[in-house]
CSV table of C-alpha atoms in Angstrom, one decimal:
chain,number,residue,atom,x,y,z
A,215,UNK,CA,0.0,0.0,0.0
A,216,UNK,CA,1.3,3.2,-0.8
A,217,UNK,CA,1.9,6.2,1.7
A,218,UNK,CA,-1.0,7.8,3.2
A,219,UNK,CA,-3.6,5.5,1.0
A,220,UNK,CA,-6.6,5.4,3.1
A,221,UNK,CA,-8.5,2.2,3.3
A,222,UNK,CA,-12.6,2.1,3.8
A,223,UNK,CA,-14.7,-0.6,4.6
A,224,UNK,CA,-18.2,-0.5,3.0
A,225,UNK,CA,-20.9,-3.0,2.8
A,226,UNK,CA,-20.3,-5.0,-0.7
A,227,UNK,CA,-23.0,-4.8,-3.1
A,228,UNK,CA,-23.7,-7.5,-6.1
A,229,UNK,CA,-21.5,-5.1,-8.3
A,230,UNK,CA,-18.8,-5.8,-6.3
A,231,UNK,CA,-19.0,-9.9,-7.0
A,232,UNK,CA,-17.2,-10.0,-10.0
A,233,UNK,CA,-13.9,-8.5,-7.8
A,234,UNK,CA,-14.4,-10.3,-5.0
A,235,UNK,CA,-14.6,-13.6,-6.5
A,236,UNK,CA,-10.9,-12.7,-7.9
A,237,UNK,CA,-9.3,-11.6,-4.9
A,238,UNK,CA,-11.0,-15.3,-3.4
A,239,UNK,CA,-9.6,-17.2,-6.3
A,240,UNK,CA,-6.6,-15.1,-6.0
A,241,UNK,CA,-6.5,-16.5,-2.3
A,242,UNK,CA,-7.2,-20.2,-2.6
A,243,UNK,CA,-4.0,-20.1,-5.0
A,244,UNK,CA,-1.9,-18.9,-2.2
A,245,UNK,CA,-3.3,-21.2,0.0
A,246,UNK,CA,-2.5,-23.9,-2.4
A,247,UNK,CA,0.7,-22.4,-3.0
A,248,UNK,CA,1.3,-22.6,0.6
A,249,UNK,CA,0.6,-25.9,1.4
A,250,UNK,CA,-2.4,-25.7,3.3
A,251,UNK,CA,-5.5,-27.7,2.7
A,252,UNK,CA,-7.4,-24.7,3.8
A,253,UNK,CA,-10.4,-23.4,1.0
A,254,UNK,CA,-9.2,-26.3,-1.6
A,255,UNK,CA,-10.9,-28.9,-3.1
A,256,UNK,CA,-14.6,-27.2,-3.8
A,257,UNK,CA,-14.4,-26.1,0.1
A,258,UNK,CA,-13.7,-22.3,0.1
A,259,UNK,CA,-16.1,-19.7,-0.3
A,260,UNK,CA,-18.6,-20.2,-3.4
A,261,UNK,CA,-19.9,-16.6,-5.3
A,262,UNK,CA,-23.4,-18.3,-4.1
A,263,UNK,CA,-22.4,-18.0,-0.3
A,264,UNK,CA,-20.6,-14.4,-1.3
A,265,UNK,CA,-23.7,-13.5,-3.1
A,266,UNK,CA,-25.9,-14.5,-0.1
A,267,UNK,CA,-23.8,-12.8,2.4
A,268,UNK,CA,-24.0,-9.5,0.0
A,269,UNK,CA,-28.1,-9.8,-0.2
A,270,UNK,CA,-28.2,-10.0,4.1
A,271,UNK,CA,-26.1,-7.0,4.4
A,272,UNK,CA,-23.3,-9.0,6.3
A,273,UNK,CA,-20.6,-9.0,3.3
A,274,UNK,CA,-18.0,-6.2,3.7
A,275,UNK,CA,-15.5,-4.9,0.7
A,276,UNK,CA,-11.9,-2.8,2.0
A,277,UNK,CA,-11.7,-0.1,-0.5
A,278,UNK,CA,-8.2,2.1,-1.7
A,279,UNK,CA,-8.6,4.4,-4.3
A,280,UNK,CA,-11.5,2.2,-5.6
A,281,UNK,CA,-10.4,-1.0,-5.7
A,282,UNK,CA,-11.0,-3.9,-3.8
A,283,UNK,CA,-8.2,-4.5,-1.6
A,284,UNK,CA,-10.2,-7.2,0.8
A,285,UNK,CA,-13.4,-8.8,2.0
A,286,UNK,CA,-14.9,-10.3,4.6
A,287,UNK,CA,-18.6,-11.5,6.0
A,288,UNK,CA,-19.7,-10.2,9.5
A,289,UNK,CA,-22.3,-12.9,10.8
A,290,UNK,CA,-24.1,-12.6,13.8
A,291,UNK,CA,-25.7,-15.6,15.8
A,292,UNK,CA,-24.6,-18.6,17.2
A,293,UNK,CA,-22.4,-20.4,14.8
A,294,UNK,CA,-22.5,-24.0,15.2
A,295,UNK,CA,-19.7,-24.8,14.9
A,296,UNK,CA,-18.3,-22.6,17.6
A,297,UNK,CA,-21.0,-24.2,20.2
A,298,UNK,CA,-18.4,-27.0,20.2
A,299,UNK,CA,-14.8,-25.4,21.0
A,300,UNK,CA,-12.1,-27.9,21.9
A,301,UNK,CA,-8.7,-27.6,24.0
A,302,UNK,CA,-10.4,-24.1,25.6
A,303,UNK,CA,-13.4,-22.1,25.7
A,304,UNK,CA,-14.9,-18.7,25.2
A,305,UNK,CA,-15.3,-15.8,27.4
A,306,UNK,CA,-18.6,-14.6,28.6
A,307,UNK,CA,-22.1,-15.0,27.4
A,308,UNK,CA,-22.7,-12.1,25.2
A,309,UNK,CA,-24.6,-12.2,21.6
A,310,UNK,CA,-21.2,-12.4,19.1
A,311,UNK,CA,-20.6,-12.0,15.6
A,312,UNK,CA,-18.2,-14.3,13.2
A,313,UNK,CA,-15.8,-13.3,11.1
A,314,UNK,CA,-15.4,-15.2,8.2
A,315,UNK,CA,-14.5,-15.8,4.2
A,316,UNK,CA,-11.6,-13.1,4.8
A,317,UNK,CA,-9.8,-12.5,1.3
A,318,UNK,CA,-7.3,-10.2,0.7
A,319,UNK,CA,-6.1,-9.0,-3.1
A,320,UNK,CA,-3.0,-11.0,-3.8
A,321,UNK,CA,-0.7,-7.5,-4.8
A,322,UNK,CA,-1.9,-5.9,-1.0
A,323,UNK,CA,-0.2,-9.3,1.4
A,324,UNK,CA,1.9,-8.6,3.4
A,325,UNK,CA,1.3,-4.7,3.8
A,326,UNK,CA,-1.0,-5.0,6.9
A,327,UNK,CA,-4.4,-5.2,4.6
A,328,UNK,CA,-5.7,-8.3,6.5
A,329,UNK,CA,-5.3,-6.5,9.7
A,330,UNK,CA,-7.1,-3.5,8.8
A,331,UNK,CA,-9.7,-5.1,7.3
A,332,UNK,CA,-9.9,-6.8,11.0
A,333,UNK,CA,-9.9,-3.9,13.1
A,334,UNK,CA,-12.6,-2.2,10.9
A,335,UNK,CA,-14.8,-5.3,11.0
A,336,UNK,CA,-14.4,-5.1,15.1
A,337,UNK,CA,-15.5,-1.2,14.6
A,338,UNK,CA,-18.3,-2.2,12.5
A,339,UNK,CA,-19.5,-5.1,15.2
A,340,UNK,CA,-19.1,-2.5,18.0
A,341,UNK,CA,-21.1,-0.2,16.0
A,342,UNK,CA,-23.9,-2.7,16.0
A,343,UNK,CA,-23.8,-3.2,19.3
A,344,UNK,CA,-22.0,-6.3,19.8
A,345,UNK,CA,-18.5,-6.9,22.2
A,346,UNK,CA,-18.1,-10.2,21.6
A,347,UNK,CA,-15.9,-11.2,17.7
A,348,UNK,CA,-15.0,-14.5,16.7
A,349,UNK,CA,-12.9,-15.8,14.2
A,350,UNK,CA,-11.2,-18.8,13.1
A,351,UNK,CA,-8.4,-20.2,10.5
A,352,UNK,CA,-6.7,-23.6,9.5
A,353,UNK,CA,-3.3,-24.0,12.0
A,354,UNK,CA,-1.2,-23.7,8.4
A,355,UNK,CA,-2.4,-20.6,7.6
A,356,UNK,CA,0.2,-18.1,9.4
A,357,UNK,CA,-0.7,-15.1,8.0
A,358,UNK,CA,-3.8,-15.0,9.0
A,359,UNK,CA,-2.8,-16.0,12.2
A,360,UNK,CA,-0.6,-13.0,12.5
A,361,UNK,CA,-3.1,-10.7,11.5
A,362,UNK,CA,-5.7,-11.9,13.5
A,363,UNK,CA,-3.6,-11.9,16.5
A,364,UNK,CA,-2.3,-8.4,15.5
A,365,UNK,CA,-6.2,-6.8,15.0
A,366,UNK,CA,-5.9,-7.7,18.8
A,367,UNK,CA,-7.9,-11.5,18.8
A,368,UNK,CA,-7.3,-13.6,22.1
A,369,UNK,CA,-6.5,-17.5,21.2
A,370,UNK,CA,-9.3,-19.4,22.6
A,371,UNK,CA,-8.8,-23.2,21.5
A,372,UNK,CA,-9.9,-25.6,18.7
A,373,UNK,CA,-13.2,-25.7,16.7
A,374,UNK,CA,-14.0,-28.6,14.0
A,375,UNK,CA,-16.0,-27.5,10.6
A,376,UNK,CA,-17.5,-30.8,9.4
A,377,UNK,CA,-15.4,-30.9,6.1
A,378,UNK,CA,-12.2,-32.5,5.5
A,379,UNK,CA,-9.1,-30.6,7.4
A,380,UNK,CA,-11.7,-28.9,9.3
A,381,UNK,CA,-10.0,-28.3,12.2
A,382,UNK,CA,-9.4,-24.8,13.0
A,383,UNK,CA,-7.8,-22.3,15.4
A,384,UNK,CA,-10.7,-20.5,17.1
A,385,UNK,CA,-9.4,-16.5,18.3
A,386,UNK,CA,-12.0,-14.0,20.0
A,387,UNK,CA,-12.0,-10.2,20.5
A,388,UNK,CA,-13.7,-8.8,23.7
A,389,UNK,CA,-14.5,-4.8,23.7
């Protein structure tokens, strides 16, 4: 990113599909490239689940100077998955939101995007109310880790998707 390049998170409209499914084909590559079993095989985000999240309001786009830099989906409610957490537990009780389907344009990585597009996404759930922020990746997926850790996420243990290599690294932010 250059210099003084400010970067804002809107909601992402159907427009913004075409884009968005780039930057998540962009990032199942480098997963691929990387090793990681992570969003391969038919098991990363669809542009039916990204259109789905656009039409309930819950998909967010990071803009620079007009262009997708990174995207995201804020979900709030109970997500299943996270009922079951393994090897630790969550703090208090509160209504949360997930973070998930986090993509970031394969020309921004490494410059910080991924955590920006965090914190604003924390913003965004404090703004509607919520203190609670979940989030989860695959153990081989380090820069992600690093980012979420950096956007200020707490480690809280293991959660198990019901796919192959669905074992994940479950992280929470408390306002």
């Amino acid at each position: 990113m250059k210099e003084g390049n400010k970067l804002n998170l809107r909601k992402a409209t159907e427009e913004d599909l075409k884009e968005m499914m780039t930057i998540i084909l962009e990032a199942i590559e480098s997963l691929y490239m990387q090793g990681s079993p992570q969003w391969q095989n038919g098991y990363g985000p669809s542009e039916q689940q990204i259109l789905k999240d656009i039409k309930m309001g819950n998909c967010y786009v990071l803009i620079n100077d007009k262009t997708i830099v990174g995207l995201a989906s804020l979900i709030p409610g109970i997500d299943p998955v996270y009922t079951k957490i393994k090897d630790g537990s969550w703090q208090g009780h509160d209504p949360y939101v997930s973070i998930h389907r986090v993509a970031v344009a394969k020309n921004t990585r490494n410059q910080g995007v991924a955590s920006s597009l965090l914190k604003d996404l924390i913003k965004t759930a404090e703004k509607q109310g919520f203190k609670d922020v979940r989030i989860d990746t695959h153990e081989q997926n380090i820069g992600m880790q690093k980012a979420i850790l950096k956007s200020g996420f707490v480690y809280r243990g293991t959660v198990f998707f019901p796919i192959p290599e669905g074992k994940r690294k479950a992280y929470q932010y408390l306002s």
